[in-house]
Amino acid sequence: MRQLCRVGSSPASSLRARLRYDHQMATADVFDDRLRRWMASHRRVFALTGAGCSTASGIPDYRDDRGEWRRRPPVMIQAFRTQDEVYRRYWARAYVGWPRLAGALPNSTHQAFVAWEAAGTLLQLVTQNVDGLHQRAGSSSVIDLHGRLDVVVCLGCGARSSRSALQDVMAAGNPGWRAEATTAPDGDADIDSAVIASFAPPRCAACGGMIKPDVVFFGENVPGDRYERAREALASADALLVAGSSLMVYSGFRFVRLAHDAGLPIAIVNRGRTRADDLAELKIENDVGLALADAVEAIA
Ligand SMILES: [Zn+2]
């Protein structure tokens, strides 16, 4: 962890210290080789990624640097299942936000994971993101802990279909419906409630059931087989890296706890506080893309 320098008592010395500190921070961003050394010293790394890896692709993070909600909390599964207006609002926002999500491109962080996988020392990539950008970048061994937004499932009959096909269905069911909005990470968006009220949410063509994106909503558990696959990978790892996550969601944090309990070295690359800062031997407060690209270049 970085130590802040002690500053002198006079304004001038205080300013000099501040400038020196800023300079150290700026050069540390470029020359910090702690992550390089950490990555070079482990052969089977379990990596856990979060929203901070996708912000550079134009997908906003839910949380600020203190781990607090940046916007309203996301939809809870119970409300989605039981309240018509929550279901309608979810799909109206998702409908508006989809083109931006579908058009998002992988960034340097995703590319760094592809290069790391090719270098052979990334054992397993587990992501809390639901955007599929690791796979679009070319990573082949990815566990989508919280599912994928590009697949939808019927809560009635279990039928699965593509989200892009559902977009066409919703367009056909809502001719002339338009809304201006900004996008959140789960593909939902801010829209005026009067506009939402006129949106016709989708229903399963086969059974009339409710349609849900194939992602783990708040209030739901990660499917057991998916959790087990990730846990097994962690059991054969020699270190754990967290990239771009504040770990405020327990389903991600518990892997850090498991790693810590097993005595594995833990590194975290994240701007801002995380729930596991006191469990990590290395914490890099830097842009995750810059830090990883630099470190991976050294081991590739
Ligand atoms: Zn159905």
mmCIF file of C-alpha atoms and ligand atoms in Angstrom:
data_model
loop_
_atom_site.group_PDB
_atom_site.id
_atom_site.type_symbol
_atom_site.label_atom_id
_atom_site.label_comp_id
_atom_site.label_asym_id
_atom_site.label_seq_id
_atom_site.Cartn_x
_atom_site.Cartn_y
_atom_site.Cartn_z
ATOM 1 C CA MET A 1 0.000 0.000 0.000
ATOM 2 C CA ARG A 2 1.252 3.437 -0.801
ATOM 3 C CA GLN A 3 2.148 5.655 2.087
ATOM 4 C CA LEU A 4 1.299 9.316 1.833
ATOM 5 C CA CYS A 5 4.378 11.447 2.486
ATOM 6 C CA ARG A 6 4.452 13.494 5.613
ATOM 7 C CA VAL A 7 4.167 17.133 4.720
ATOM 8 C CA GLY A 8 5.902 20.061 6.403
ATOM 9 C CA SER A 9 4.093 22.767 8.293
ATOM 10 C CA SER A 10 4.672 25.781 6.015
ATOM 11 C CA PRO A 11 2.408 26.307 2.999
ATOM 12 C CA ALA A 12 5.434 26.263 0.681
ATOM 13 C CA SER A 13 6.838 23.008 1.980
ATOM 14 C CA SER A 14 3.342 21.579 2.006
ATOM 15 C CA LEU A 15 2.929 22.512 -1.644
ATOM 16 C CA ARG A 16 6.337 21.063 -2.520
ATOM 17 C CA ALA A 17 5.450 17.839 -0.763
ATOM 18 C CA ARG A 18 2.127 17.751 -2.554
ATOM 19 C CA LEU A 19 3.795 18.282 -5.931
ATOM 20 C CA ARG A 20 6.388 15.636 -5.121
ATOM 21 C CA TYR A 21 3.608 13.251 -4.133
ATOM 22 C CA ASP A 22 1.671 13.987 -7.339
ATOM 23 C CA HIS A 23 4.846 13.380 -9.314
ATOM 24 C CA GLN A 24 5.420 10.078 -7.541
ATOM 25 C CA MET A 25 1.853 9.047 -8.272
ATOM 26 C CA ALA A 26 2.215 10.010 -11.940
ATOM 27 C CA THR A 27 5.512 8.201 -12.409
ATOM 28 C CA ALA A 28 4.268 5.241 -10.378
ATOM 29 C CA ASP A 29 1.455 4.888 -12.893
ATOM 30 C CA VAL A 30 4.053 4.363 -15.592
ATOM 31 C CA PHE A 31 6.907 2.620 -13.804
ATOM 32 C CA ASP A 32 5.198 0.666 -11.053
ATOM 33 C CA ASP A 33 6.595 -2.832 -11.548
ATOM 34 C CA ARG A 34 5.082 -4.466 -8.478
ATOM 35 C CA LEU A 35 2.302 -6.045 -10.509
ATOM 36 C CA ARG A 36 4.772 -7.260 -13.140
ATOM 37 C CA ARG A 37 6.848 -8.952 -10.480
ATOM 38 C CA TRP A 38 3.769 -10.407 -8.814
ATOM 39 C CA MET A 39 2.406 -11.841 -12.075
ATOM 40 C CA ALA A 40 5.814 -13.180 -13.112
ATOM 41 C CA SER A 41 6.127 -15.075 -9.841
ATOM 42 C CA HIS A 42 2.894 -17.089 -10.152
ATOM 43 C CA ARG A 43 2.203 -19.878 -12.652
ATOM 44 C CA ARG A 44 -1.487 -20.696 -12.118
ATOM 45 C CA VAL A 45 -3.415 -17.524 -11.419
ATOM 46 C CA PHE A 46 -7.149 -17.401 -10.793
ATOM 47 C CA ALA A 47 -8.351 -13.993 -11.990
ATOM 48 C CA LEU A 48 -11.622 -12.384 -10.964
ATOM 49 C CA THR A 49 -12.780 -9.413 -13.020
ATOM 50 C CA GLY A 50 -15.504 -6.831 -12.491
ATOM 51 C CA ALA A 51 -17.199 -3.769 -13.913
ATOM 52 C CA GLY A 52 -13.995 -1.700 -13.858
ATOM 53 C CA CYS A 53 -12.714 -3.829 -16.742
ATOM 54 C CA SER A 54 -15.567 -2.730 -19.009
ATOM 55 C CA THR A 55 -15.874 0.991 -18.234
ATOM 56 C CA ALA A 56 -13.381 1.819 -21.010
ATOM 57 C CA SER A 57 -15.746 0.018 -23.398
ATOM 58 C CA GLY A 58 -18.458 2.519 -22.533
ATOM 59 C CA ILE A 59 -20.295 0.340 -20.021
ATOM 60 C CA PRO A 60 -20.621 2.410 -16.833
ATOM 61 C CA ASP A 61 -19.762 1.024 -13.413
ATOM 62 C CA TYR A 62 -22.489 0.678 -10.789
ATOM 63 C CA ARG A 63 -20.331 1.921 -7.963
ATOM 64 C CA ASP A 64 -18.077 4.847 -7.216
ATOM 65 C CA ASP A 65 -14.539 4.766 -5.774
ATOM 66 C CA ARG A 66 -15.905 4.178 -2.286
ATOM 67 C CA GLY A 67 -17.939 1.186 -3.398
ATOM 68 C CA GLU A 68 -21.224 3.079 -2.969
ATOM 69 C CA TRP A 69 -24.105 2.982 -5.433
ATOM 70 C CA ARG A 70 -23.502 5.533 -8.152
ATOM 71 C CA ARG A 71 -27.127 5.343 -9.240
ATOM 72 C CA ARG A 72 -30.192 3.605 -7.905
ATOM 73 C CA PRO A 73 -29.625 -0.023 -6.802
ATOM 74 C CA PRO A 74 -30.328 -2.607 -9.526
ATOM 75 C CA VAL A 75 -33.503 -4.650 -9.889
ATOM 76 C CA MET A 76 -34.123 -7.367 -7.285
ATOM 77 C CA ILE A 77 -35.328 -10.735 -8.570
ATOM 78 C CA GLN A 78 -38.346 -10.855 -6.275
ATOM 79 C CA ALA A 79 -39.665 -7.508 -7.555
ATOM 80 C CA PHE A 80 -38.944 -8.511 -11.155
ATOM 81 C CA ARG A 81 -41.009 -11.683 -10.773
ATOM 82 C CA THR A 82 -43.924 -10.260 -8.815
ATOM 83 C CA GLN A 83 -44.447 -6.619 -9.823
ATOM 84 C CA ASP A 84 -45.724 -5.853 -13.317
ATOM 85 C CA GLU A 85 -44.357 -2.317 -13.276
ATOM 86 C CA VAL A 86 -40.862 -3.499 -12.297
ATOM 87 C CA TYR A 87 -40.936 -6.076 -15.106
ATOM 88 C CA ARG A 88 -42.136 -3.444 -17.596
ATOM 89 C CA ARG A 89 -39.566 -0.869 -16.479
ATOM 90 C CA TYR A 90 -36.743 -3.398 -16.646
ATOM 91 C CA TRP A 91 -37.521 -4.353 -20.245
ATOM 92 C CA ALA A 92 -38.217 -0.782 -21.390
ATOM 93 C CA ARG A 93 -34.787 0.249 -20.126
ATOM 94 C CA ALA A 94 -33.116 -2.882 -21.449
ATOM 95 C CA TYR A 95 -34.712 -2.292 -24.855
ATOM 96 C CA VAL A 96 -33.296 1.230 -25.016
ATOM 97 C CA GLY A 97 -29.876 0.279 -23.639
ATOM 98 C CA TRP A 98 -29.308 -2.793 -25.798
ATOM 99 C CA PRO A 99 -27.822 -1.198 -28.947
ATOM 100 C CA ARG A 100 -25.094 0.439 -26.882
ATOM 101 C CA LEU A 101 -24.306 -2.798 -25.032
ATOM 102 C CA ALA A 102 -24.411 -4.903 -28.179
ATOM 103 C CA GLY A 103 -22.096 -2.449 -29.903
ATOM 104 C CA ALA A 104 -19.549 -2.260 -27.055
ATOM 105 C CA LEU A 105 -16.067 -3.381 -28.052
ATOM 106 C CA PRO A 106 -13.396 -5.052 -25.896
ATOM 107 C CA ASN A 107 -10.711 -2.710 -24.554
ATOM 108 C CA SER A 108 -7.056 -3.005 -23.504
ATOM 109 C CA THR A 109 -7.994 -4.796 -20.272
ATOM 110 C CA HIS A 110 -9.757 -7.580 -22.167
ATOM 111 C CA GLN A 111 -6.835 -7.769 -24.604
ATOM 112 C CA ALA A 112 -4.408 -8.078 -21.688
ATOM 113 C CA PHE A 113 -6.288 -11.133 -20.424
ATOM 114 C CA VAL A 114 -6.123 -12.698 -23.893
ATOM 115 C CA ALA A 115 -2.347 -12.181 -23.944
ATOM 116 C CA TRP A 116 -2.029 -13.516 -20.401
ATOM 117 C CA GLU A 117 -3.975 -16.656 -21.313
ATOM 118 C CA ALA A 118 -1.639 -17.160 -24.299
ATOM 119 C CA ALA A 119 1.368 -16.748 -21.995
ATOM 120 C CA GLY A 120 0.118 -19.811 -20.101
ATOM 121 C CA THR A 121 0.063 -18.593 -16.506
ATOM 122 C CA LEU A 122 -3.571 -17.541 -16.310
ATOM 123 C CA LEU A 123 -5.267 -20.670 -14.972
ATOM 124 C CA GLN A 124 -8.871 -19.450 -14.952
ATOM 125 C CA LEU A 125 -10.629 -16.208 -15.734
ATOM 126 C CA VAL A 126 -13.832 -15.687 -13.767
ATOM 127 C CA THR A 127 -15.831 -12.563 -14.496
ATOM 128 C CA GLN A 128 -18.653 -10.885 -12.645
ATOM 129 C CA ASN A 129 -19.441 -8.966 -15.831
ATOM 130 C CA VAL A 130 -22.380 -10.021 -17.979
ATOM 131 C CA ASP A 131 -21.303 -8.267 -21.193
ATOM 132 C CA GLY A 132 -19.357 -11.127 -22.827
ATOM 133 C CA LEU A 133 -16.473 -8.787 -23.699
ATOM 134 C CA HIS A 134 -13.753 -11.171 -22.471
ATOM 135 C CA GLN A 135 -14.976 -13.757 -24.977
ATOM 136 C CA ARG A 136 -15.381 -11.185 -27.733
ATOM 137 C CA ALA A 137 -11.757 -10.168 -27.143
ATOM 138 C CA GLY A 138 -10.692 -13.808 -27.600
ATOM 139 C CA SER A 139 -10.373 -15.291 -24.105
ATOM 140 C CA SER A 140 -11.413 -18.941 -24.323
ATOM 141 C CA SER A 141 -11.510 -20.102 -20.707
ATOM 142 C CA VAL A 142 -14.024 -17.801 -19.040
ATOM 143 C CA ILE A 143 -16.578 -18.524 -16.319
ATOM 144 C CA ASP A 144 -19.398 -15.976 -16.451
ATOM 145 C CA LEU A 145 -20.185 -16.029 -12.751
ATOM 146 C CA HIS A 146 -23.296 -13.875 -13.118
ATOM 147 C CA GLY A 147 -24.378 -15.123 -16.546
ATOM 148 C CA ARG A 148 -24.651 -13.335 -19.878
ATOM 149 C CA LEU A 149 -26.949 -10.585 -21.111
ATOM 150 C CA ASP A 150 -26.902 -11.882 -24.689
ATOM 151 C CA VAL A 151 -29.105 -14.863 -23.760
ATOM 152 C CA VAL A 152 -32.663 -14.733 -22.398
ATOM 153 C CA VAL A 153 -34.642 -17.463 -20.677
ATOM 154 C CA CYS A 154 -38.380 -18.003 -20.153
ATOM 155 C CA LEU A 155 -39.296 -18.286 -16.477
ATOM 156 C CA GLY A 156 -42.313 -20.411 -17.458
ATOM 157 C CA CYS A 157 -40.995 -23.128 -19.790
ATOM 158 C CA GLY A 158 -37.249 -22.561 -19.541
ATOM 159 C CA ALA A 159 -36.828 -21.886 -23.279
ATOM 160 C CA ARG A 160 -33.638 -20.016 -24.063
ATOM 161 C CA SER A 161 -33.121 -17.657 -26.965
ATOM 162 C CA SER A 162 -30.855 -14.862 -28.082
ATOM 163 C CA ARG A 163 -31.212 -11.384 -26.661
ATOM 164 C CA SER A 164 -30.747 -9.835 -30.091
ATOM 165 C CA ALA A 165 -33.697 -11.844 -31.436
ATOM 166 C CA LEU A 166 -35.758 -10.638 -28.472
ATOM 167 C CA GLN A 167 -34.814 -7.072 -29.372
ATOM 168 C CA ASP A 168 -36.516 -7.565 -32.748
ATOM 169 C CA VAL A 169 -39.563 -9.052 -31.026
ATOM 170 C CA MET A 170 -39.796 -6.056 -28.690
ATOM 171 C CA ALA A 171 -39.384 -3.645 -31.613
ATOM 172 C CA ALA A 172 -42.247 -5.354 -33.439
ATOM 173 C CA GLY A 173 -44.375 -5.245 -30.283
ATOM 174 C CA ASN A 174 -43.721 -1.540 -29.676
ATOM 175 C CA PRO A 175 -44.017 0.222 -33.038
ATOM 176 C CA GLY A 176 -43.152 3.901 -32.787
ATOM 177 C CA TRP A 177 -42.067 3.632 -29.142
ATOM 178 C CA ARG A 178 -38.937 5.713 -28.510
ATOM 179 C CA ALA A 179 -37.111 7.049 -25.479
ATOM 180 C CA GLU A 180 -33.979 9.040 -24.787
ATOM 181 C CA ALA A 181 -31.838 7.435 -22.115
ATOM 182 C CA THR A 182 -28.416 6.716 -20.644
ATOM 183 C CA THR A 183 -27.208 3.160 -20.091
ATOM 184 C CA ALA A 184 -26.267 1.240 -16.936
ATOM 185 C CA PRO A 185 -24.105 -1.927 -16.816
ATOM 186 C CA ASP A 186 -26.987 -4.374 -16.849
ATOM 187 C CA GLY A 187 -28.324 -2.764 -19.995
ATOM 188 C CA ASP A 188 -31.078 -0.833 -18.292
ATOM 189 C CA ALA A 189 -31.463 2.884 -18.786
ATOM 190 C CA ASP A 190 -33.043 6.008 -17.333
ATOM 191 C CA ILE A 191 -36.362 6.766 -19.007
ATOM 192 C CA ASP A 192 -39.307 8.916 -18.019
ATOM 193 C CA SER A 193 -41.895 6.811 -16.176
ATOM 194 C CA ALA A 194 -44.764 8.023 -18.387
ATOM 195 C CA VAL A 195 -42.879 6.715 -21.415
ATOM 196 C CA ILE A 196 -42.220 3.407 -19.663
ATOM 197 C CA ALA A 197 -45.934 2.966 -18.947
ATOM 198 C CA SER A 198 -46.630 2.716 -22.680
ATOM 199 C CA PHE A 199 -44.029 -0.016 -23.276
ATOM 200 C CA ALA A 200 -45.257 -3.570 -23.908
ATOM 201 C CA PRO A 201 -42.785 -5.949 -22.213
ATOM 202 C CA PRO A 202 -41.977 -9.293 -23.887
ATOM 203 C CA ARG A 203 -43.652 -12.613 -23.164
ATOM 204 C CA CYS A 204 -42.594 -16.125 -24.186
ATOM 205 C CA ALA A 205 -44.019 -16.978 -27.623
ATOM 206 C CA ALA A 206 -44.474 -20.620 -26.561
ATOM 207 C CA CYS A 207 -46.063 -20.351 -23.103
ATOM 208 C CA GLY A 208 -46.693 -16.661 -22.366
ATOM 209 C CA GLY A 209 -44.228 -16.767 -19.476
ATOM 210 C CA MET A 210 -42.030 -13.957 -18.239
ATOM 211 C CA ILE A 211 -38.710 -13.441 -19.989
ATOM 212 C CA LYS A 212 -35.539 -12.833 -18.023
ATOM 213 C CA PRO A 213 -32.007 -12.176 -19.189
ATOM 214 C CA ASP A 214 -29.831 -15.185 -18.325
ATOM 215 C CA VAL A 215 -28.026 -13.276 -15.600
ATOM 216 C CA VAL A 216 -27.963 -13.615 -11.839
ATOM 217 C CA PHE A 217 -30.144 -10.829 -10.456
ATOM 218 C CA PHE A 218 -29.645 -9.322 -7.039
ATOM 219 C CA GLY A 219 -31.407 -11.667 -4.613
ATOM 220 C CA GLU A 220 -30.494 -14.746 -6.674
ATOM 221 C CA ASN A 221 -27.681 -17.236 -6.156
ATOM 222 C CA VAL A 222 -24.995 -18.167 -8.665
ATOM 223 C CA PRO A 223 -26.031 -21.585 -10.110
ATOM 224 C CA GLY A 224 -24.372 -24.351 -8.100
ATOM 225 C CA ASP A 225 -22.515 -26.068 -10.972
ATOM 226 C CA ARG A 226 -21.037 -22.747 -12.097
ATOM 227 C CA TYR A 227 -19.882 -21.924 -8.588
ATOM 228 C CA GLU A 228 -18.336 -25.409 -8.258
ATOM 229 C CA ARG A 229 -16.397 -25.049 -11.519
ATOM 230 C CA ALA A 230 -14.934 -21.783 -10.301
ATOM 231 C CA ARG A 231 -14.186 -23.205 -6.859
ATOM 232 C CA GLU A 232 -12.399 -26.206 -8.378
ATOM 233 C CA ALA A 233 -10.265 -23.885 -10.483
ATOM 234 C CA LEU A 234 -9.399 -21.872 -7.403
ATOM 235 C CA ALA A 235 -8.388 -25.082 -5.608
ATOM 236 C CA SER A 236 -5.648 -25.687 -8.174
ATOM 237 C CA ALA A 237 -4.520 -22.047 -8.404
ATOM 238 C CA ASP A 238 -1.356 -20.669 -6.822
ATOM 239 C CA ALA A 239 -2.543 -17.058 -6.585
ATOM 240 C CA LEU A 240 -5.602 -14.858 -7.052
ATOM 241 C CA LEU A 241 -5.834 -11.532 -8.888
ATOM 242 C CA VAL A 242 -8.826 -9.208 -8.660
ATOM 243 C CA ALA A 243 -9.152 -6.708 -11.515
ATOM 244 C CA GLY A 244 -11.621 -3.839 -11.658
ATOM 245 C CA SER A 245 -13.963 -4.874 -8.870
ATOM 246 C CA SER A 246 -14.837 -3.349 -5.508
ATOM 247 C CA LEU A 247 -15.987 -6.872 -4.474
ATOM 248 C CA MET A 248 -19.120 -5.466 -2.867
ATOM 249 C CA VAL A 249 -21.137 -8.409 -4.204
ATOM 250 C CA TYR A 250 -20.618 -11.456 -2.019
ATOM 251 C CA SER A 251 -20.606 -13.999 -4.867
ATOM 252 C CA GLY A 252 -17.320 -12.485 -6.069
ATOM 253 C CA PHE A 253 -15.896 -11.618 -2.677
ATOM 254 C CA ARG A 254 -16.271 -15.192 -1.409
ATOM 255 C CA PHE A 255 -13.573 -16.388 -3.847
ATOM 256 C CA VAL A 256 -11.174 -13.908 -2.300
ATOM 257 C CA ARG A 257 -12.132 -15.174 1.140
ATOM 258 C CA LEU A 258 -11.595 -18.780 0.020
ATOM 259 C CA ALA A 259 -8.221 -17.878 -1.481
ATOM 260 C CA HIS A 260 -7.204 -16.078 1.687
ATOM 261 C CA ASP A 261 -8.286 -19.013 3.862
ATOM 262 C CA ALA A 262 -6.201 -21.329 1.642
ATOM 263 C CA GLY A 263 -3.164 -19.085 2.089
ATOM 264 C CA LEU A 264 -2.985 -17.973 -1.550
ATOM 265 C CA PRO A 265 -1.313 -14.665 -2.326
ATOM 266 C CA ILE A 266 -3.856 -12.064 -3.429
ATOM 267 C CA ALA A 267 -3.334 -8.994 -5.620
ATOM 268 C CA ILE A 268 -5.948 -6.363 -6.411
ATOM 269 C CA VAL A 269 -5.917 -3.838 -9.256
ATOM 270 C CA ASN A 270 -8.723 -1.366 -8.745
ATOM 271 C CA ARG A 271 -9.231 2.352 -8.549
ATOM 272 C CA GLY A 272 -10.836 2.893 -5.184
ATOM 273 C CA ARG A 273 -11.506 0.903 -2.074
ATOM 274 C CA THR A 274 -12.452 -2.775 -2.246
ATOM 275 C CA ARG A 275 -13.990 -5.094 0.305
ATOM 276 C CA ALA A 276 -10.804 -7.213 0.334
ATOM 277 C CA ASP A 277 -8.068 -4.579 0.609
ATOM 278 C CA ASP A 278 -6.979 -5.981 3.963
ATOM 279 C CA LEU A 279 -6.711 -9.517 2.530
ATOM 280 C CA ALA A 280 -4.384 -8.543 -0.333
ATOM 281 C CA GLU A 281 -0.589 -8.563 -0.245
ATOM 282 C CA LEU A 282 -0.581 -6.175 -3.215
ATOM 283 C CA LYS A 283 -3.058 -3.406 -4.029
ATOM 284 C CA ILE A 284 -2.546 -1.372 -7.185
ATOM 285 C CA GLU A 285 -4.589 1.832 -7.329
ATOM 286 C CA ASN A 286 -4.343 2.365 -11.029
ATOM 287 C CA ASP A 287 -6.265 2.166 -14.260
ATOM 288 C CA VAL A 288 -6.810 -1.567 -14.647
ATOM 289 C CA GLY A 289 -6.142 -1.552 -18.395
ATOM 290 C CA LEU A 290 -2.825 0.305 -18.072
ATOM 291 C CA ALA A 291 -1.620 -1.764 -15.144
ATOM 292 C CA LEU A 292 -2.498 -5.122 -16.700
ATOM 293 C CA ALA A 293 -1.258 -4.334 -20.195
ATOM 294 C CA ASP A 294 2.073 -3.302 -18.733
ATOM 295 C CA ALA A 295 2.362 -6.343 -16.468
ATOM 296 C CA VAL A 296 1.285 -8.859 -19.102
ATOM 297 C CA GLU A 297 3.766 -7.445 -21.590
ATOM 298 C CA ALA A 298 6.523 -8.331 -19.158
ATOM 299 C CA ILE A 299 5.513 -12.000 -18.867
ATOM 300 C CA ALA A 300 4.295 -12.681 -22.422
HETATM 301 ZN ZN ZN B 1 -42.024 -20.128 -22.114
#
